[in-house]
Short mmCIF file of C-alpha atoms in Angstrom, two decimals:
data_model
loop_
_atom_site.label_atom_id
_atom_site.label_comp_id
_atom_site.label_asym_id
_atom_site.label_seq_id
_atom_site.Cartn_x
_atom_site.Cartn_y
_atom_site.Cartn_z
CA UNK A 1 61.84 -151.42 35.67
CA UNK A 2 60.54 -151.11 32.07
CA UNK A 3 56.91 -152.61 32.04
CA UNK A 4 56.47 -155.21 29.78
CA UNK A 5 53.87 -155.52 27.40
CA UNK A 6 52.77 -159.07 26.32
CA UNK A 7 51.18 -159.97 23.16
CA UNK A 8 47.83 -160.92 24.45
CA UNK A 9 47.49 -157.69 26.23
CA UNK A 10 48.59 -155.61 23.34
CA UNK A 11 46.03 -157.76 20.98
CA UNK A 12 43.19 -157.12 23.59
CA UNK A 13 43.82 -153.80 23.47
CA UNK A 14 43.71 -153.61 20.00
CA UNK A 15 40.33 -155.68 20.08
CA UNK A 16 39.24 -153.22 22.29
CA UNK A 17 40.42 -150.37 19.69
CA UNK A 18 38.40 -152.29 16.88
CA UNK A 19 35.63 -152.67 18.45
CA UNK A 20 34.86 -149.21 19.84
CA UNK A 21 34.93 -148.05 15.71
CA UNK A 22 31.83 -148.36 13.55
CA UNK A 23 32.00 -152.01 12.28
CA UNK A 24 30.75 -152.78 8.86
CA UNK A 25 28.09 -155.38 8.69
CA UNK A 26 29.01 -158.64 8.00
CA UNK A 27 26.16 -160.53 6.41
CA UNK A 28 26.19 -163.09 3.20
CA UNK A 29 26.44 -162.63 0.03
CA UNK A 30 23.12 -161.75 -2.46
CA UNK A 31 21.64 -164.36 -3.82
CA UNK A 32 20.52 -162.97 -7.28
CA UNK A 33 18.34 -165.98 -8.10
CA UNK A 34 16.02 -164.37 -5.57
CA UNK A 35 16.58 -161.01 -6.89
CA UNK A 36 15.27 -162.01 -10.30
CA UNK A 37 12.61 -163.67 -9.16
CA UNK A 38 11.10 -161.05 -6.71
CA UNK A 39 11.77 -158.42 -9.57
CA UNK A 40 9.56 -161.10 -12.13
CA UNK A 41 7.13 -160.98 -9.31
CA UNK A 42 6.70 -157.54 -8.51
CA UNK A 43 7.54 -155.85 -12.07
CA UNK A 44 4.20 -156.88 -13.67
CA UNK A 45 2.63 -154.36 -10.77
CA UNK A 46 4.94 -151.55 -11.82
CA UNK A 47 3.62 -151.53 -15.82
CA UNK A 48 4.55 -149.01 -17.95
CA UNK A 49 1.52 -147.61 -18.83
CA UNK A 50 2.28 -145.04 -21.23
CA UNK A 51 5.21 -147.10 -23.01
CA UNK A 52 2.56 -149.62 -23.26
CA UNK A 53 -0.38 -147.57 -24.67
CA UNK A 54 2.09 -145.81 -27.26
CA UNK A 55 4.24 -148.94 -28.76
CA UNK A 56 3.18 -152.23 -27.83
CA UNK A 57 -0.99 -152.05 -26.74
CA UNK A 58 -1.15 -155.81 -26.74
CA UNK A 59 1.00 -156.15 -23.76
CA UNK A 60 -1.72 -154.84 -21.44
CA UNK A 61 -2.77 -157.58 -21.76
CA UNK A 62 0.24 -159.24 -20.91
CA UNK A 63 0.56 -157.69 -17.72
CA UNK A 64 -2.86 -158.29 -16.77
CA UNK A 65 -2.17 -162.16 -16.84
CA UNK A 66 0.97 -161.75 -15.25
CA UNK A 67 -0.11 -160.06 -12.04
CA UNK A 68 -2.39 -162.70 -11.45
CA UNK A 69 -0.01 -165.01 -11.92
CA UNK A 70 2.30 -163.26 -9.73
CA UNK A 71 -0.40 -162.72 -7.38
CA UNK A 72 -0.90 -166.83 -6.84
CA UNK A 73 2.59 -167.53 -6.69
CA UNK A 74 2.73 -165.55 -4.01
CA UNK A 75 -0.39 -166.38 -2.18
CA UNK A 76 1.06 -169.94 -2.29
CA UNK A 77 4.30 -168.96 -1.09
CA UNK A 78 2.42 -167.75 2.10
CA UNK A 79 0.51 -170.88 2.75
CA UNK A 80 3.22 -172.90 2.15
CA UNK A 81 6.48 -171.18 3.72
CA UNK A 82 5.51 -168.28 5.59
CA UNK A 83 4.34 -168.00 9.50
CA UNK A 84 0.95 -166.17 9.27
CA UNK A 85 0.65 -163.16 11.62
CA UNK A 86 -1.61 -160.30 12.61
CA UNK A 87 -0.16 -157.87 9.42
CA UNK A 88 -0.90 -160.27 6.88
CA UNK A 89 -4.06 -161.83 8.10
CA UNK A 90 -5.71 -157.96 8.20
CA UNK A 91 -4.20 -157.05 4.38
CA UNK A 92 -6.00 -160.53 3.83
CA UNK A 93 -9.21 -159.75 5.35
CA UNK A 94 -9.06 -155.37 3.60
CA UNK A 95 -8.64 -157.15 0.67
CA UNK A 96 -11.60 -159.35 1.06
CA UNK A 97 -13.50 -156.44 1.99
CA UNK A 98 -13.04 -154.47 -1.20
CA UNK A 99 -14.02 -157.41 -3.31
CA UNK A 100 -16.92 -158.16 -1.10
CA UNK A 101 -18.13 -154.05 -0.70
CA UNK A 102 -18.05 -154.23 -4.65
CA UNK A 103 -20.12 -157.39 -5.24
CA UNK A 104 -22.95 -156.13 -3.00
CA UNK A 105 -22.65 -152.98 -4.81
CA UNK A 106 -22.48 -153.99 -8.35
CA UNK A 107 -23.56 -157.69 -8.15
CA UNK A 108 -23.17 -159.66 -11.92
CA UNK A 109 -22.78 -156.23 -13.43
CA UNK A 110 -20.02 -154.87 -15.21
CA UNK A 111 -17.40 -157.36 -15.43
CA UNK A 112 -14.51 -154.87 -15.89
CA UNK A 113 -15.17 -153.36 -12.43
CA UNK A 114 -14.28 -156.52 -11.14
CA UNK A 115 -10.66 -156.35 -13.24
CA UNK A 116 -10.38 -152.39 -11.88
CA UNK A 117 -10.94 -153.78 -7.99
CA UNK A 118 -7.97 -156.40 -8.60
CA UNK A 119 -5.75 -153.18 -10.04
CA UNK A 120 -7.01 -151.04 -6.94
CA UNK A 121 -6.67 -153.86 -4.14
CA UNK A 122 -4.04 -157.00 -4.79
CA UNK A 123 -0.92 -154.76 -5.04
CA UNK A 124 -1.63 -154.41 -1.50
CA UNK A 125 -1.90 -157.82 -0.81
CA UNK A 126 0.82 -158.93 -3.20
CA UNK A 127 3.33 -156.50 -1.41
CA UNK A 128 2.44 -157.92 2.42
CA UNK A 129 2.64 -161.22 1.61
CA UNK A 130 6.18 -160.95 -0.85
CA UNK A 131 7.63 -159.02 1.70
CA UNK A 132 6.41 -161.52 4.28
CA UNK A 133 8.04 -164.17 2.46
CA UNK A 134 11.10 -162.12 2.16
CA UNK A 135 12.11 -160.94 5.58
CA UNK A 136 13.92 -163.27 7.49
CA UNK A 137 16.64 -165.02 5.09
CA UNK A 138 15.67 -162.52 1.62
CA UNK A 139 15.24 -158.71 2.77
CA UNK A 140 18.90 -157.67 0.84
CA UNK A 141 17.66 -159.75 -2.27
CA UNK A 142 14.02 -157.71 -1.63
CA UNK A 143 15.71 -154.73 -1.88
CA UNK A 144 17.74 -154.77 -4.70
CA UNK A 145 14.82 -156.26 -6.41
CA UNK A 146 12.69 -153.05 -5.85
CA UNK A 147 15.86 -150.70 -6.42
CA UNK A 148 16.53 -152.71 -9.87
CA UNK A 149 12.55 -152.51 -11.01
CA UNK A 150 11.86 -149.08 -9.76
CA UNK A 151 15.63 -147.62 -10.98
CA UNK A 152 15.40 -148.57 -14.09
CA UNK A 153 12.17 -147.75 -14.53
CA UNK A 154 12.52 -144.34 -13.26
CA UNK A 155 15.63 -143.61 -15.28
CA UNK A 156 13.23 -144.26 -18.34
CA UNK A 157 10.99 -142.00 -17.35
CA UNK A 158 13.68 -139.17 -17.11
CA UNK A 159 14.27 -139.96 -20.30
CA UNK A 160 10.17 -140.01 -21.53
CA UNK A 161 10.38 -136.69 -19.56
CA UNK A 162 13.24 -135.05 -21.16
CA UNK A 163 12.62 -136.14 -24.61
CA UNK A 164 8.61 -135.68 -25.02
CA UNK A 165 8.13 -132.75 -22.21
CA UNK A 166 4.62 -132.92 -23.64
CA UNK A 167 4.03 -136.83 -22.93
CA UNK A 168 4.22 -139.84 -25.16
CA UNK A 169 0.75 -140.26 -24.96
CA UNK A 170 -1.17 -137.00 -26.05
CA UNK A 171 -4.37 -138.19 -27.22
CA UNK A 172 -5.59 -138.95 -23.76
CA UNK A 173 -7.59 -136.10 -21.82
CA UNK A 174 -3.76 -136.03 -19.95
CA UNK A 175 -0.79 -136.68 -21.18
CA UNK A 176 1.18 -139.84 -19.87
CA UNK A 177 4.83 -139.81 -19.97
CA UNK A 178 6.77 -143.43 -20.21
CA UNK A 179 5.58 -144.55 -16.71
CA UNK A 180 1.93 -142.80 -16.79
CA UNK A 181 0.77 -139.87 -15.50
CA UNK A 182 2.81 -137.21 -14.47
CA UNK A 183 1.66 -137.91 -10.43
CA UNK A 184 2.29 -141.25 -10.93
CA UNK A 185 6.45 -140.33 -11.24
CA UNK A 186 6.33 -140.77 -7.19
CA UNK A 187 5.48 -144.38 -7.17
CA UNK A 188 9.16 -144.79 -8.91
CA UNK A 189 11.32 -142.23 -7.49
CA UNK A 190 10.67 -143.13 -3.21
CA UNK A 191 10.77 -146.92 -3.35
CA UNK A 192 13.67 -146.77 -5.49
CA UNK A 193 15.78 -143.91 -3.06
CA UNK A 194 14.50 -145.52 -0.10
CA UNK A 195 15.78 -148.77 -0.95
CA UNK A 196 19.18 -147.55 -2.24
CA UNK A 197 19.37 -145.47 1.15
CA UNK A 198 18.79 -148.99 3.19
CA UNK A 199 21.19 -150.94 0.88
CA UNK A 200 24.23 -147.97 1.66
CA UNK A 201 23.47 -149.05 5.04
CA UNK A 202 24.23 -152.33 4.89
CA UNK A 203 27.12 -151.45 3.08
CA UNK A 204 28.26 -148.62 6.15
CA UNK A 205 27.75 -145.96 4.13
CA UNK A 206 24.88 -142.64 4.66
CA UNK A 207 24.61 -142.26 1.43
CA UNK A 208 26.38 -142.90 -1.94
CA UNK A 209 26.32 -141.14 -5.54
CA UNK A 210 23.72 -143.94 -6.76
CA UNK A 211 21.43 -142.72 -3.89
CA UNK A 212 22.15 -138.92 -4.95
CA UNK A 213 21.48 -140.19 -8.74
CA UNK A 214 18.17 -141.82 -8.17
CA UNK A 215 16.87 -138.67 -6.00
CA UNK A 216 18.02 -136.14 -8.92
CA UNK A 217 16.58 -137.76 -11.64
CA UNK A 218 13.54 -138.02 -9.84
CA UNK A 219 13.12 -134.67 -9.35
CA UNK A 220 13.93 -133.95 -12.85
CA UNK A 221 10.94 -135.89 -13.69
CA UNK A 222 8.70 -134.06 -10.83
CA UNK A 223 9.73 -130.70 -11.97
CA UNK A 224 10.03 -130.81 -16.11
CA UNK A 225 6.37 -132.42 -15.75
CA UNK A 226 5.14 -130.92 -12.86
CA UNK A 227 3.55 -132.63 -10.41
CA UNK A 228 2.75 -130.40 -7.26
CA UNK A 229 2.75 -132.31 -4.44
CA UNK A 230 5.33 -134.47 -5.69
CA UNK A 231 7.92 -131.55 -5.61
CA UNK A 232 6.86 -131.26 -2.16
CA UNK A 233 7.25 -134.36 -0.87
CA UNK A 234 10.61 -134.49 -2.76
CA UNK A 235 11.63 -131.39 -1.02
CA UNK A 236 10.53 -132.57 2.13
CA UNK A 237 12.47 -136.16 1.46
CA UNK A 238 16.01 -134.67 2.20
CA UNK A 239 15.15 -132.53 5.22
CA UNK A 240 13.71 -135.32 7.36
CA UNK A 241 17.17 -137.16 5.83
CA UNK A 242 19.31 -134.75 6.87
CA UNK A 243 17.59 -134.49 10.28
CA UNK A 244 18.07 -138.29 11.41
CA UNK A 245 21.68 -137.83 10.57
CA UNK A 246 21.33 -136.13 14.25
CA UNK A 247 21.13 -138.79 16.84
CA UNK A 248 18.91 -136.29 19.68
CA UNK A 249 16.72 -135.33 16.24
CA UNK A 250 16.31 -138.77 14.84
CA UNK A 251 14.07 -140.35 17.66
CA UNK A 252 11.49 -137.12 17.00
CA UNK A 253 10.99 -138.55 13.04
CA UNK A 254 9.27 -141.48 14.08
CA UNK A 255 6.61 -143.74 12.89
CA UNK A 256 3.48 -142.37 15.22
CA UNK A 257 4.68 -138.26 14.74
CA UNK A 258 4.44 -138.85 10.98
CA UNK A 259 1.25 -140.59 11.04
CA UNK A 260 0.06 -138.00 13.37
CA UNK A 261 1.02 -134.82 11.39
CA UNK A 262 -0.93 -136.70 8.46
CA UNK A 263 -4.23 -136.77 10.35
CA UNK A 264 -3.60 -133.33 11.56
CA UNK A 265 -3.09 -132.19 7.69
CA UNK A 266 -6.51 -134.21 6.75
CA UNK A 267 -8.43 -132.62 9.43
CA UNK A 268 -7.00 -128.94 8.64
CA UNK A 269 -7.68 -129.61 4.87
CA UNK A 270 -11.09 -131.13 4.85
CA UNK A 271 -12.80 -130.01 8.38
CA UNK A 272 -10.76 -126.56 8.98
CA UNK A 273 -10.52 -126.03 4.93
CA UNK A 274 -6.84 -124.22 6.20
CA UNK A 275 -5.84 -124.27 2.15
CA UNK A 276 -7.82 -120.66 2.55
CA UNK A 277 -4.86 -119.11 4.80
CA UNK A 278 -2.71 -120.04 2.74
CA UNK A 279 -3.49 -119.09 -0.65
CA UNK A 280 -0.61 -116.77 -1.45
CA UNK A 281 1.76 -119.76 -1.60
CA UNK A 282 -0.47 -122.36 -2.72
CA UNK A 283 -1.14 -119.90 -5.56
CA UNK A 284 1.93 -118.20 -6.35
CA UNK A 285 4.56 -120.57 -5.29
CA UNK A 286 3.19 -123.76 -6.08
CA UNK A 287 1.05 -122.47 -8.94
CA UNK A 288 -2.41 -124.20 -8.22
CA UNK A 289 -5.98 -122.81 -6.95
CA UNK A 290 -7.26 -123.22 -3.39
CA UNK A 291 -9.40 -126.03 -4.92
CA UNK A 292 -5.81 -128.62 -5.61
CA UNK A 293 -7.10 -128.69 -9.25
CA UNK A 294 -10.53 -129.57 -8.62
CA UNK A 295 -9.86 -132.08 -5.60
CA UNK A 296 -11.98 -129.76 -2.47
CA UNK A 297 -14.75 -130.87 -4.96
CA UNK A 298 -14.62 -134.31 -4.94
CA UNK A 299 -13.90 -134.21 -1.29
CA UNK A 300 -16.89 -132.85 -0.87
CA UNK A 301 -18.57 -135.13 -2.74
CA UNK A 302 -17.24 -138.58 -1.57
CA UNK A 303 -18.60 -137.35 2.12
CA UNK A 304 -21.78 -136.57 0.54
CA UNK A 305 -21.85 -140.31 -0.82
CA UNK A 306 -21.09 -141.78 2.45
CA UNK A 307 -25.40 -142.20 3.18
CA UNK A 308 -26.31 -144.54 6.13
CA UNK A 309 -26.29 -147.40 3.57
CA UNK A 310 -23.21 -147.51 2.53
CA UNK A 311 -20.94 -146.07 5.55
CA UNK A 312 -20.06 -149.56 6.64
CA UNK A 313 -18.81 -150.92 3.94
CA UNK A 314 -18.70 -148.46 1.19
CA UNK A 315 -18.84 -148.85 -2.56
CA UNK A 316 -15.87 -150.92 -3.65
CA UNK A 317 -14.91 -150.36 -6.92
CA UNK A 318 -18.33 -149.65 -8.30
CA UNK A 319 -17.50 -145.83 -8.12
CA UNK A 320 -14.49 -145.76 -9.85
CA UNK A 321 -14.22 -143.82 -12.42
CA UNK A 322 -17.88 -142.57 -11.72
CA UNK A 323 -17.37 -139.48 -9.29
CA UNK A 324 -19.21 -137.28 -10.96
CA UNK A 325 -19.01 -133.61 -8.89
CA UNK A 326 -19.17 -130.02 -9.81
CA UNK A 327 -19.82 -130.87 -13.54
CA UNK A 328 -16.51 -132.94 -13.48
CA UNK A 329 -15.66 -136.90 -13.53
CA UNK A 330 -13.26 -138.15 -11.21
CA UNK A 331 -12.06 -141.80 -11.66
CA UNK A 332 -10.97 -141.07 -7.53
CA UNK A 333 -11.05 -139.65 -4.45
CA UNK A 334 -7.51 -137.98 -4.85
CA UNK A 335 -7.46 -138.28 -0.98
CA UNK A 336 -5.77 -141.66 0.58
CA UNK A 337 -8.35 -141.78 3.68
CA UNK A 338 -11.35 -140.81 1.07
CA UNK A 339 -10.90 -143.52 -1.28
CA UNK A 340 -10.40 -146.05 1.40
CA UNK A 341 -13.53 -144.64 3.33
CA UNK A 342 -15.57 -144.84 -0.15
CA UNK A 343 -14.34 -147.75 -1.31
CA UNK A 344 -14.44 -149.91 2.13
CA UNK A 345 -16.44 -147.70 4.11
CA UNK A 346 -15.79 -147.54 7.88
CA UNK A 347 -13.96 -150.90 8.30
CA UNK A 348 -12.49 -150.73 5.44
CA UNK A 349 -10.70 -147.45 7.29
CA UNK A 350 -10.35 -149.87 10.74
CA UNK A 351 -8.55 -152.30 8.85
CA UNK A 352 -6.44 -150.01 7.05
CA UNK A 353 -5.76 -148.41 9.97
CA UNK A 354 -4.96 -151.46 12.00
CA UNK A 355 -2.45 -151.77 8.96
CA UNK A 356 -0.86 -148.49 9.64
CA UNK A 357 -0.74 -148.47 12.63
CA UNK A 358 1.30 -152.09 13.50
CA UNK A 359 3.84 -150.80 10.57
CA UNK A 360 4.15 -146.75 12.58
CA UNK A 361 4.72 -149.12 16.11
CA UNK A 362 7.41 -150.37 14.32
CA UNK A 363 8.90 -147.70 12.86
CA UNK A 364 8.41 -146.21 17.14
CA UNK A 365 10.40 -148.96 18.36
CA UNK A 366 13.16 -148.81 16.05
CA UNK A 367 13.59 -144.79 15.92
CA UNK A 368 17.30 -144.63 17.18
CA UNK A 369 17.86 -147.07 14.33
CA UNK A 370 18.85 -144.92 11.00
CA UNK A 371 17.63 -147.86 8.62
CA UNK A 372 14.60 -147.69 10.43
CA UNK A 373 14.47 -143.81 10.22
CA UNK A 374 14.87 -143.77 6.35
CA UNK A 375 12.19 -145.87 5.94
CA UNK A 376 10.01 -143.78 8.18
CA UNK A 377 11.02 -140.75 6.20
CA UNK A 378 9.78 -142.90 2.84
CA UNK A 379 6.70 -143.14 4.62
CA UNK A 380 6.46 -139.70 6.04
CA UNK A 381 6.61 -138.71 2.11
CA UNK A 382 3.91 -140.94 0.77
CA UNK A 383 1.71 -139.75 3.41
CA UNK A 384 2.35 -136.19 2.21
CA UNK A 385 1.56 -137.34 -1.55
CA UNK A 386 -1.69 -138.89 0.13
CA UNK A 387 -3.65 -135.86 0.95
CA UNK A 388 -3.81 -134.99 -2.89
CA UNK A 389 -3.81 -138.69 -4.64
CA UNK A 390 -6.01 -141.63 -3.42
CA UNK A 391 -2.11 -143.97 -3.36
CA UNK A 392 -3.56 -146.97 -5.40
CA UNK A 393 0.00 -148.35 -6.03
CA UNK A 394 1.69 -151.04 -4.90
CA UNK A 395 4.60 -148.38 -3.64
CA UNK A 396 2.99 -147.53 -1.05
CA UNK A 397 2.09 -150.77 0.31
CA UNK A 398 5.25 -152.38 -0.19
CA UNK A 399 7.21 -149.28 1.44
CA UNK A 400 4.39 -149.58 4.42
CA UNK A 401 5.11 -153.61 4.42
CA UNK A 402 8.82 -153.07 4.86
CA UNK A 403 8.07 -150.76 8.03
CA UNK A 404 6.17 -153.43 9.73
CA UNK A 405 8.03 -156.03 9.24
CA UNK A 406 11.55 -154.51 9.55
CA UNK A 407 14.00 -155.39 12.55
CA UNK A 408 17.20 -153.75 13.73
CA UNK A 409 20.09 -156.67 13.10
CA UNK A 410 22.33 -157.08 15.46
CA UNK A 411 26.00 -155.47 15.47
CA UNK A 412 24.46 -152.77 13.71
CA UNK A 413 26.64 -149.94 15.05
CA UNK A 414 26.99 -148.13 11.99
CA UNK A 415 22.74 -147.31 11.81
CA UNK A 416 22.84 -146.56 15.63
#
């Protein structure tokens, strides 16, 4: 006798079918009220400098009154709305620091050092507490808001880069292209590929041509201008992609093995000085000196500064612009750990520290999640522009932000 097959059994088996397939994520629509107004809030943080310098000076100005109006807006948003917690409360108190380290050190001095600390220090703030604000109901509208500010701006630096190869600002002791300075190029092209990356994910995808897009023209703008380490990290981006693609190698590009190559690479460079082994490439591939331009120099001299006095808490943003080494003024420490040790001194580095490492836990936890991996390989590539540039963006923050605070969804089948 002929079995037969009833209709519930032949829809559970097709449930069953479904189910075992990679299921697009279901999740509402984008509210682009919240789009535009995390872009208003965060775009005043991303200026155009050397737009800004070249055709319309006044607007420095501009910007200057609209980050700190961006910046209270959102410190009110996190009284009001958001539940305070151990991230945010410690980019509170590193931000207090900085301001604090710099009025013992330059008391009712310069004013402008005051205005330079607020440039140096409340992008970090501002990016902990928008993205704080933003992760349980907004994170979608938080990324498109960084991929529309940082996309667009980076497409008009291609074209700043294409068009004036020399800069649109020459009179400077650098040229600046439409962004800024050539290193600053970085700041644009990883927020704005990392975010694309996470949206393709919520929209099942690896990666689409807008992703591939973003990534080209940014190293367009790395190469034409030239910015060393930028190329590397850029080089390094789709490697570490195209290994979490691999679900056995994905787990091994995690949060803590990032952070831990990056204090390997600041010991070798600074204590082992390993940039002597490997002068050939340095050198002849990458065409600088064994010196990064200068940097071993002010390395040098940042430890030098770091006397019993001032080891605690540092200098704040008295020194800006005022390292003065090897008959050569720095206005940094072109080092990420250097110009938080100088600036904040040793708990300036315990708090930024504590920072880094809550966001690389997170990053741990979620490592078989590939949302989670992209963002670790964002990370993994900041860290690699760190050993050359001091990272006083509000990229970086925001990118490291978006690693604390990010959770796997649930019925995400298609990242695991």
């Amino acid at each position: 006798m002929r079995k037969r097959i009833t209709s519930a059994a032949y829809s559970g088996k097709a449930h069953q079918g479904r189910s075992a397939a990679p299921r697009r994520r279901s999740s509402p629509g984008t509210d682009w009220r919240y789009v535009l107004l995390f872009a208003l809030l965060l775009l005043p943080f991303f200026e155009p400098v050397g737009f800004v310098r070249s055709v319309i000076p006044a607007a420095a100005e501009v910007f200057k009154v609209w980050r700190a109006a961006s910046a209270l807006v959102l410190v009110y948003l996190y009284v009001r709305r958001v539940d305070k917690d151990v991230f945010s409360l410690v980019a509170i108190a590193l931000t207090a620091l900085m301001f604090l380290s710099t009025l013992i050190n330059e008391g009712a001095g310069r004013v402008w050092i005051y205005v330079q600390c607020f440039y140096d220090w409340v992008p970090l703030l501002v990016s902990v507490l928008l993205v704080a604000y933003a992760r349980k109901a907004h994170r979608d509208e938080l990324l498109w808001a960084i991929l529309v500010v940082t996309g667009v701006l980076s497409v008009c630096n291609t074209v700043s880069v294409l068009g004036w190869p020399q800069g649109i600002v020459t009179g400077a002791r650098e040229p600046s292209n439409f962004y800024g300075h050539k290193n600053a190029s970085i700041d644009l092209i990883l927020p704005s590929v990392g975010c694309s990356l996470l949206l393709d994910v919520r929209r099942a995808r690896r990666c689409s041509v807008r992703s591939v897009v973003l990534f080209a023209i940014g190293l367009v703008q790395c190469i034409v201008s030239y910015s060393a380490t930028s190329v590397v990290a850029l080089a390094l981006f789709p490697m570490l992609i195209l290994a979490v693609q691999f679900h056995k190698l994905r787990p091994l590009v995690n949060g803590f093995s990032c952070f831990g190559a990056y204090v390997v690479a600041v010991v070798l460079l600074m204590g082992v000085k390993i940039q002597e082994l490997f002068a050939p490439i340095i050198v002849g591939v990458l065409g600088k000196t064994v010196t990064f331009t200068l940097r071993t120099f002010v390395w040098d001299g940042v430890f030098s500064l770091m006397t019993p006095d001032h080891l605690l808490l540092g200098y704040g943003a008295s020194v800006r612009f005022g390292l003065f080494f090897n008959d050569f003024l720095y206005n940094n420490a072109h080092n990420f750990f250097l110009h938080v040790l100088v600036s904040g001194g040793l708990a300036g580095v315990a708090l930024y520290g504590v920072l880094i490492l809550l966001a690389m836990r997170t990053l741990y936890r979620e490592r078989h999640d590939y949302s989670a991996a992209v963002l670790t390989v964002v990370v993994a590539c900041f860290f690699v522009i760190g050993l050359m540039e001091s990272l006083i963006t509000i990229s970086w923050p925001l990118m490291l932000a978006l690693a604390y605070y990010w959770r796997t969804e649930p019925a995400s089948n298609f990242s695991r």
